[in-house]
XYZ file of C-alpha atoms in Angstrom:
519
model
C 0.000 0.000 0.000
C 2.847 2.302 0.840
C 4.292 1.907 -2.647
C 0.933 2.728 -4.189
C 0.624 5.856 -2.073
C 4.126 6.935 -2.972
C 3.362 6.414 -6.626
C 0.177 8.448 -6.453
C 1.912 11.256 -4.571
C 4.850 11.361 -6.990
C 2.485 11.236 -9.945
C 0.475 14.182 -8.620
C 3.566 16.256 -7.878
C 4.904 15.288 -11.291
C 1.741 16.497 -13.049
C 1.917 19.739 -11.099
C 5.523 20.462 -12.027
C 5.550 19.122 -15.553
C 3.768 22.145 -16.944
C 6.158 24.735 -15.545
C 8.431 26.772 -17.740
C 11.627 26.611 -15.693
C 14.524 29.059 -16.131
C 16.908 26.421 -17.640
C 14.239 25.326 -20.150
C 13.444 28.940 -21.094
C 17.149 29.774 -21.481
C 18.005 26.734 -23.616
C 14.986 27.544 -25.826
C 16.104 31.166 -26.284
C 19.798 30.325 -26.814
C 18.982 27.603 -29.387
C 16.412 29.705 -31.243
C 18.477 32.918 -31.245
C 21.751 31.182 -32.102
C 20.292 29.110 -34.954
C 16.726 29.869 -36.104
C 17.262 33.648 -35.993
C 19.987 33.356 -38.616
C 17.814 31.342 -40.977
C 15.354 34.267 -41.029
C 18.121 36.862 -41.169
C 19.736 35.285 -44.229
C 16.410 34.818 -46.028
C 15.958 38.579 -46.342
C 19.406 40.102 -45.742
C 20.333 40.498 -49.438
C 17.010 42.085 -50.484
C 17.768 45.635 -49.298
C 21.385 46.045 -50.508
C 20.775 44.142 -53.790
C 21.582 47.117 -56.057
C 24.792 47.976 -54.168
C 25.931 44.343 -54.211
C 25.267 44.108 -57.957
C 27.309 47.302 -58.448
C 30.137 45.632 -56.510
C 29.897 42.527 -58.757
C 30.088 44.764 -61.823
C 32.945 46.926 -60.509
C 35.001 43.885 -59.476
C 34.539 42.332 -62.921
C 35.489 45.655 -64.563
C 38.660 45.939 -62.442
C 39.694 42.398 -63.381
C 38.884 42.350 -67.093
C 38.796 46.013 -68.074
C 35.292 45.734 -69.496
C 31.850 45.923 -67.837
C 29.840 42.802 -67.094
C 27.013 42.141 -69.562
C 23.527 42.184 -68.093
C 22.784 38.490 -68.778
C 25.894 37.409 -66.819
C 25.038 39.802 -63.993
C 21.487 38.394 -63.795
C 22.939 34.865 -63.674
C 25.337 35.778 -60.843
C 22.568 37.447 -58.841
C 20.217 34.498 -59.396
C 22.966 32.216 -58.061
C 23.466 34.497 -55.045
C 19.759 34.240 -54.208
C 19.126 30.587 -55.081
C 22.267 29.068 -53.530
C 20.763 29.654 -50.074
C 17.759 27.266 -50.457
C 19.934 24.820 -52.405
C 22.419 24.808 -49.495
C 19.411 24.337 -47.190
C 18.540 21.143 -49.070
C 22.110 19.808 -48.633
C 21.966 20.788 -44.947
C 18.747 18.780 -44.538
C 20.488 15.707 -45.973
C 23.075 15.997 -43.168
C 20.477 15.944 -40.376
C 20.133 12.171 -39.940
C 23.849 11.252 -39.712
C 24.762 14.275 -37.572
C 22.031 14.117 -34.913
C 22.530 10.375 -34.468
C 26.318 10.574 -34.187
C 26.884 13.978 -32.562
C 23.627 14.405 -30.640
C 21.194 17.291 -30.963
C 23.226 19.794 -28.951
C 26.497 18.626 -30.527
C 25.077 19.167 -34.029
C 23.994 22.728 -33.166
C 27.461 23.523 -31.781
C 29.291 22.097 -34.837
C 26.820 23.893 -37.120
C 27.891 27.281 -35.703
C 31.268 26.845 -37.386
C 29.552 27.009 -40.817
C 27.876 30.285 -39.907
C 30.977 31.927 -38.431
C 33.096 30.922 -41.466
C 30.463 32.262 -43.898
C 30.089 35.514 -41.916
C 33.856 36.171 -42.052
C 33.956 35.438 -45.816
C 30.958 37.684 -46.591
C 32.117 40.481 -44.295
C 35.556 40.629 -45.940
C 34.417 40.019 -49.544
C 34.555 43.707 -50.509
C 38.079 44.134 -49.091
C 39.201 40.991 -50.899
C 37.481 42.226 -54.103
C 35.814 38.877 -54.780
C 32.130 38.255 -55.374
C 32.653 34.486 -55.735
C 33.033 34.078 -51.970
C 29.604 35.706 -51.446
C 28.001 33.011 -53.622
C 30.047 30.301 -51.831
C 29.059 31.784 -48.447
C 25.375 31.685 -49.419
C 25.738 27.920 -49.993
C 27.474 27.546 -46.599
C 24.762 29.632 -44.867
C 22.153 27.487 -46.621
C 23.748 24.309 -45.225
C 23.749 25.976 -41.802
C 20.067 26.961 -42.112
C 19.114 23.502 -43.430
C 20.587 21.884 -40.328
C 19.299 24.541 -37.912
C 15.723 24.534 -39.261
C 15.470 20.799 -38.520
C 17.657 20.258 -35.462
C 16.341 23.123 -33.281
C 12.664 21.958 -33.349
C 13.819 18.365 -32.727
C 16.096 19.384 -29.824
C 13.487 21.607 -28.137
C 10.596 19.196 -28.808
C 12.467 16.367 -27.079
C 13.262 18.571 -24.076
C 9.788 20.022 -23.539
C 7.087 18.668 -21.220
C 4.059 17.533 -23.222
C 1.853 20.482 -22.219
C 4.456 23.062 -23.363
C 5.747 21.196 -26.424
C 3.621 23.148 -28.909
C 4.437 26.573 -27.474
C 8.179 25.816 -27.267
C 8.013 24.228 -30.744
C 6.723 27.510 -32.238
C 9.594 29.554 -30.702
C 12.113 28.622 -33.493
C 9.660 29.973 -36.093
C 9.192 33.098 -33.954
C 12.949 33.693 -34.081
C 12.975 33.087 -37.847
C 10.465 35.956 -38.206
C 12.512 38.110 -35.782
C 15.581 37.382 -37.946
C 13.695 38.511 -41.081
C 12.587 41.696 -39.287
C 16.124 42.391 -37.963
C 17.544 42.091 -41.503
C 14.829 44.420 -42.823
C 15.518 47.055 -40.147
C 19.321 46.864 -40.407
C 18.956 46.862 -44.204
C 17.258 50.274 -44.263
C 19.277 52.708 -46.409
C 19.815 54.967 -43.415
C 21.425 52.113 -41.417
C 23.418 49.436 -43.342
C 21.506 49.009 -46.613
C 23.914 51.265 -48.513
C 27.147 51.134 -50.531
C 29.404 51.264 -47.433
C 27.348 49.178 -45.005
C 26.339 46.021 -46.876
C 29.485 43.929 -46.046
C 28.841 44.618 -42.325
C 25.153 43.714 -42.816
C 26.155 40.323 -44.273
C 28.886 39.724 -41.692
C 26.667 40.328 -38.637
C 25.195 36.841 -39.047
C 28.192 35.347 -37.210
C 27.441 37.095 -33.884
C 24.435 34.936 -32.785
C 26.474 31.812 -33.636
C 29.370 33.010 -31.514
C 26.988 33.638 -28.585
C 25.467 30.161 -28.964
C 28.902 28.539 -29.221
C 29.875 30.106 -25.879
C 26.616 29.527 -23.937
C 24.972 26.302 -25.224
C 27.675 23.926 -23.830
C 26.411 24.787 -20.301
C 22.986 23.261 -21.037
C 22.134 19.548 -21.132
C 21.749 17.334 -24.200
C 18.268 16.063 -25.127
C 17.256 13.597 -22.356
C 15.498 11.328 -24.892
C 18.669 11.120 -26.972
C 20.741 10.286 -23.870
C 18.408 7.543 -22.636
C 17.018 5.956 -25.807
C 19.949 6.308 -28.186
C 22.886 6.374 -25.769
C 21.328 4.082 -23.094
C 22.588 6.472 -20.407
C 19.769 6.667 -17.867
C 21.840 8.499 -15.273
C 22.718 11.372 -17.626
C 19.144 11.514 -18.956
C 17.801 11.725 -15.398
C 20.233 14.546 -14.523
C 19.309 16.429 -17.708
C 15.580 16.101 -16.957
C 16.057 17.178 -13.337
C 17.942 20.280 -14.480
C 15.304 21.141 -17.107
C 12.281 20.471 -14.875
C 13.791 22.094 -11.777
C 12.942 19.180 -9.458
C 14.102 15.634 -8.652
C 11.157 13.313 -9.351
C 11.261 12.638 -13.090
C 10.298 8.940 -12.911
C 7.116 9.407 -14.966
C 8.988 10.824 -17.951
C 11.851 8.317 -17.627
C 9.344 5.467 -17.674
C 7.532 6.902 -20.689
C 10.888 7.022 -22.519
C 11.503 3.356 -21.619
C 8.064 2.463 -23.008
C 8.872 4.323 -26.223
C 12.238 2.601 -26.474
C 10.692 -0.828 -25.894
C 7.870 -0.340 -28.386
C 10.264 0.457 -31.224
C 13.312 -1.600 -30.251
C 12.543 -4.252 -32.880
C 12.853 -1.767 -35.755
C 16.165 -0.160 -34.736
C 17.241 3.239 -36.135
C 15.336 4.239 -39.258
C 17.144 5.384 -42.363
C 15.237 7.482 -44.920
C 14.777 4.387 -47.096
C 13.406 2.246 -44.269
C 11.163 5.143 -43.182
C 9.692 5.376 -46.687
C 8.978 1.633 -46.871
C 7.718 1.048 -43.294
C 3.951 0.607 -43.212
C 3.624 1.624 -39.563
C 4.712 5.198 -40.378
C 3.033 5.589 -43.771
C 0.458 8.257 -42.866
C 2.912 10.205 -40.699
C 5.339 10.380 -43.622
C 2.666 11.406 -46.154
C 1.395 14.027 -43.671
C 4.753 15.753 -43.190
C 5.413 15.780 -46.961
C 1.966 17.327 -47.615
C 2.353 19.908 -44.819
C 5.901 20.909 -45.792
C 4.954 21.226 -49.463
C 1.807 23.142 -48.500
C 3.872 25.467 -46.308
C 6.237 26.494 -49.119
C 4.045 26.074 -52.224
C 1.206 28.103 -50.672
C 2.804 31.247 -52.110
C 4.331 32.915 -49.053
C 7.458 33.977 -50.969
C 5.324 35.188 -53.884
C 3.204 37.354 -51.574
C 6.351 38.970 -50.134
C 7.682 39.415 -53.672
C 4.456 41.083 -54.820
C 3.994 43.175 -51.662
C 6.223 46.071 -52.799
C 4.340 46.433 -56.082
C 0.969 46.163 -54.366
C 1.837 48.980 -51.972
C 3.283 51.057 -54.797
C 0.057 50.716 -56.795
C -1.874 51.867 -53.698
C 0.034 55.159 -53.815
C 2.852 54.498 -51.330
C 5.933 56.475 -52.412
C 8.828 54.342 -53.612
C 11.244 55.669 -50.961
C 8.720 54.733 -48.223
C 8.193 51.146 -49.382
C 11.186 49.895 -47.354
C 9.375 51.044 -44.184
C 6.184 49.272 -45.320
C 8.238 46.082 -45.786
C 9.493 46.439 -42.187
C 5.904 46.856 -40.950
C 4.908 43.611 -42.738
C 7.866 41.896 -41.027
C 6.618 43.244 -37.683
C 3.091 41.841 -38.306
C 4.729 38.479 -39.074
C 6.574 38.546 -35.721
C 3.488 39.615 -33.713
C 1.266 36.881 -35.205
C 3.908 34.171 -34.678
C 4.241 35.373 -31.068
C 0.465 35.012 -30.761
C 0.772 31.426 -32.052
C 3.209 30.652 -29.185
C 0.486 31.568 -26.670
C -2.539 29.991 -28.389
C -1.106 26.733 -29.764
C -1.619 24.871 -26.470
C -5.184 26.114 -25.950
C -6.523 25.875 -29.534
C -4.344 22.972 -30.670
C -2.130 22.379 -33.695
C -4.861 21.130 -36.053
C -7.152 24.141 -35.606
C -4.291 26.607 -36.178
C -3.274 24.788 -39.370
C -6.850 24.764 -40.689
C -7.499 28.433 -39.822
C -4.099 29.441 -41.250
C -4.560 27.652 -44.585
C -8.169 28.907 -44.816
C -7.014 32.539 -44.410
C -4.227 32.010 -46.980
C -6.662 30.365 -49.423
C -9.241 33.167 -49.110
C -6.526 35.871 -49.351
C -5.106 34.408 -52.568
C -8.571 34.161 -54.164
C -9.538 37.757 -53.298
C -6.037 39.032 -54.166
C -6.418 37.618 -57.707
C -9.659 39.549 -58.097
C -8.257 42.757 -56.564
C -5.081 42.770 -58.713
C -7.143 42.293 -61.868
C -9.528 45.130 -61.041
C -7.140 47.636 -59.425
C -6.804 49.725 -62.597
C -10.571 50.000 -63.061
C -11.790 50.210 -59.433
C -9.845 52.732 -57.348
C -10.267 51.090 -53.916
C -9.159 47.639 -55.115
C -5.509 48.465 -54.372
C -6.457 48.889 -50.688
C -8.223 45.517 -50.795
C -4.935 44.071 -52.158
C -3.085 45.481 -49.129
C -5.697 43.953 -46.793
C -5.251 40.567 -48.553
C -1.454 40.693 -48.132
C -1.801 41.453 -44.404
C -4.486 38.757 -43.944
C -2.326 36.234 -45.805
C 0.681 36.980 -43.592
C -1.465 36.648 -40.449
C -2.812 33.282 -41.667
C 0.606 31.899 -42.597
C 2.219 33.096 -39.349
C -0.266 31.363 -37.020
C -0.416 27.959 -38.740
C 1.424 26.916 -41.923
C 4.756 28.507 -40.917
C 5.274 27.248 -37.327
C 3.141 24.102 -36.893
C 4.530 21.516 -39.401
C 7.917 21.227 -37.628
C 6.097 20.837 -34.271
C 4.098 17.951 -35.766
C 7.202 16.213 -37.163
C 8.582 16.143 -33.603
C 5.282 14.806 -32.235
C 4.228 12.276 -34.888
C 7.497 10.319 -34.875
C 9.265 8.427 -32.102
C 12.963 8.674 -31.286
C 14.236 6.088 -33.786
C 12.405 7.567 -36.793
C 12.468 11.297 -35.882
C 15.902 12.172 -37.419
C 14.977 10.501 -40.733
C 11.559 12.223 -40.646
C 13.163 15.645 -40.145
C 15.562 14.851 -42.981
C 12.627 14.083 -45.319
C 10.551 17.053 -44.087
C 13.515 19.425 -44.326
C 14.442 18.250 -47.826
C 10.841 18.741 -49.028
C 10.773 22.200 -47.381
C 13.975 23.411 -49.062
C 13.284 21.824 -52.455
C 9.803 23.405 -52.492
C 11.349 26.747 -51.486
C 13.920 26.447 -54.271
C 11.206 25.446 -56.789
C 9.004 28.458 -55.978
C 12.004 30.787 -56.328
C 12.863 29.226 -59.687
C 9.360 28.933 -61.164
C 7.521 31.965 -59.787
C 9.116 34.554 -62.095
C 8.030 32.483 -65.117
C 4.562 31.936 -63.616
C 4.216 35.642 -62.986
C 5.337 36.509 -66.521
C 2.880 34.027 -68.051
C -0.118 34.229 -65.739
C 0.241 37.590 -63.973
C -2.134 37.923 -60.991
C -3.735 34.558 -61.861
C -0.604 32.930 -60.345
C -2.326 33.324 -56.987
C -5.143 30.972 -58.046
C -2.555 28.152 -58.151
C -1.496 29.039 -54.592
C -5.179 29.213 -53.598
C -5.733 25.649 -54.903
C -2.630 24.350 -53.066
C -3.843 25.931 -49.778
C -7.291 24.374 -50.257
C -5.889 20.903 -51.035
C -3.572 21.024 -47.999
C -6.432 22.166 -45.763
C -8.689 19.284 -46.934
C -5.886 16.756 -46.281
C -5.274 18.114 -42.756
C -9.013 18.072 -41.978
C -9.398 14.384 -42.851
C -6.015 12.888 -41.906
C -3.972 14.886 -39.353
C -4.974 14.239 -35.694
C -4.827 16.699 -32.799
C -1.623 16.109 -30.806
C -1.770 18.739 -28.059
C -1.087 17.572 -24.496
C -0.407 13.972 -25.586
C 2.750 11.940 -24.995
C 4.703 10.659 -27.983
C 3.388 7.145 -27.243
C -0.256 8.309 -27.179
C 0.186 10.031 -30.556
C 1.908 6.898 -31.874
C -1.129 4.789 -30.879
C -3.520 7.181 -32.688
C -1.440 6.960 -35.873
C -1.042 3.171 -35.550
C -4.827 2.815 -35.895
C -4.759 4.907 -39.067
C -1.874 2.818 -40.418
C -3.763 -0.383 -39.397
C -0.809 -1.768 -37.448
C -0.443 -2.973 -33.869
C 2.098 -1.519 -31.450
C 4.210 -4.065 -29.593
C 4.199 -3.252 -25.895
C 5.383 -6.232 -23.903
C 4.976 -5.058 -20.341
C 6.790 -7.962 -18.659
C 9.911 -7.272 -20.691
C 9.591 -3.574 -19.902
C 9.969 -4.369 -16.203
C 13.395 -5.874 -16.823
C 14.417 -3.241 -19.288
C 16.191 -0.796 -16.983
C 19.827 -0.980 -17.984
C 21.505 -0.026 -14.704
C 19.913 -2.246 -12.022
C 22.297 -1.318 -9.217
C 21.797 2.452 -9.656
C 18.158 2.445 -10.670
C 16.555 0.096 -8.130
C 13.978 2.726 -7.122
C 13.046 3.295 -10.728
C 12.613 -0.453 -11.292
C 10.373 -0.788 -8.210
C 8.283 2.156 -9.371
C 7.996 0.647 -12.849
C 6.912 -2.746 -11.437
C 4.400 -1.225 -9.061
C 2.754 0.575 -11.990
C 2.571 -2.488 -14.166
């Protein structure tokens, strides 16, 4: 009876403390997101403002070397490479996720990844002094690799550290810092600050500072407890990491849940991308992340940002004021993503995705109409502005932040790295495709391009409505059981074997007793 009472008491205290945002958990979230995710956002938009000055530098450097000016076709090619090498590098970075997180750990991967960013920042910052534009293009590839790793590893790292009732909110924080990075680049890129002929090398080089901060501070925080226990079989280290993150000593409930997860998937071993794609038990999870990641990028978010300047110009905004309008759009993006952090645990992931894609779908449909009629109906240009703002609000609360949260939640430890590798690759390839194809789409279809994005948003929304379950406040095992029913497979959970599964019997006697008393 005493054991039962102890169990009940520990379980109650555990439930009470599990939901707390402790200082170590808050700090590791901020350090990871600022040191990694921030730079993804920063480098997405950093070359937009100083584009003309950078192209002048390309031309001048070529002139100094050859004695003749660069022809416009070659200059367009070089600039296209400068822009597109970033998402292409992101794709290569995504391919490195699986081997790196399994061999170096989540924290170890983030620390190694900082070296890419610091190297690229030094190269870009000194490119003008060295009179070489080639290193800018090379650095964009390196920053892409960095962003490809960061965009996958940070959500995985934080998702594995978070208690189940904070996992959604903490999972949205990396996306929040991506939007803050975009906004920071827009503000620093104003012509009055660094978006000018003298300031652009500094603007590009600043990207190394967050990495340097992360490199100095992150080593003081623990590795992912799930990685330590399930992949490294180190229960003692996992327990210490959990105790530090939760701010209290009784972490038996979470340790036992990790053992259950480990036991249920021990037969399969570590998934590679190939085995993930052919394993029936994860079929719907895999299809879901591919659909959501494609929907996120192919829904036209980059096209809306691309069109925004022209839409505001047609509404009568003076050309020298458009840079400030762009900053205000970046600020709306940040505010709405911040809102998502606070509402994701109350409304749930599924609702935010559905509302987000619905707003994007409606915005694209009305935007098509407004752009077609803006020359005949005077107030249509203002409707276009409203559509852009509504679209950004919709994308910021659902399609942007939620898919990476769901990858963390829909896969268990053994398949999660491969799932992030697939999801990340789809994300970056879709991003690259939109960048490549949109200019041709826009030339051929004009405003009707947005009808294609409208259809993609609608299709993604229908898929989510029928297939994707709600995952808020559920353990990874509970979510796994929900998806197992959809995949029509049974989960192996041999409870007798689980009792004998604790690897360190001499050190973990209490844990074993607790586990037996529960079973």
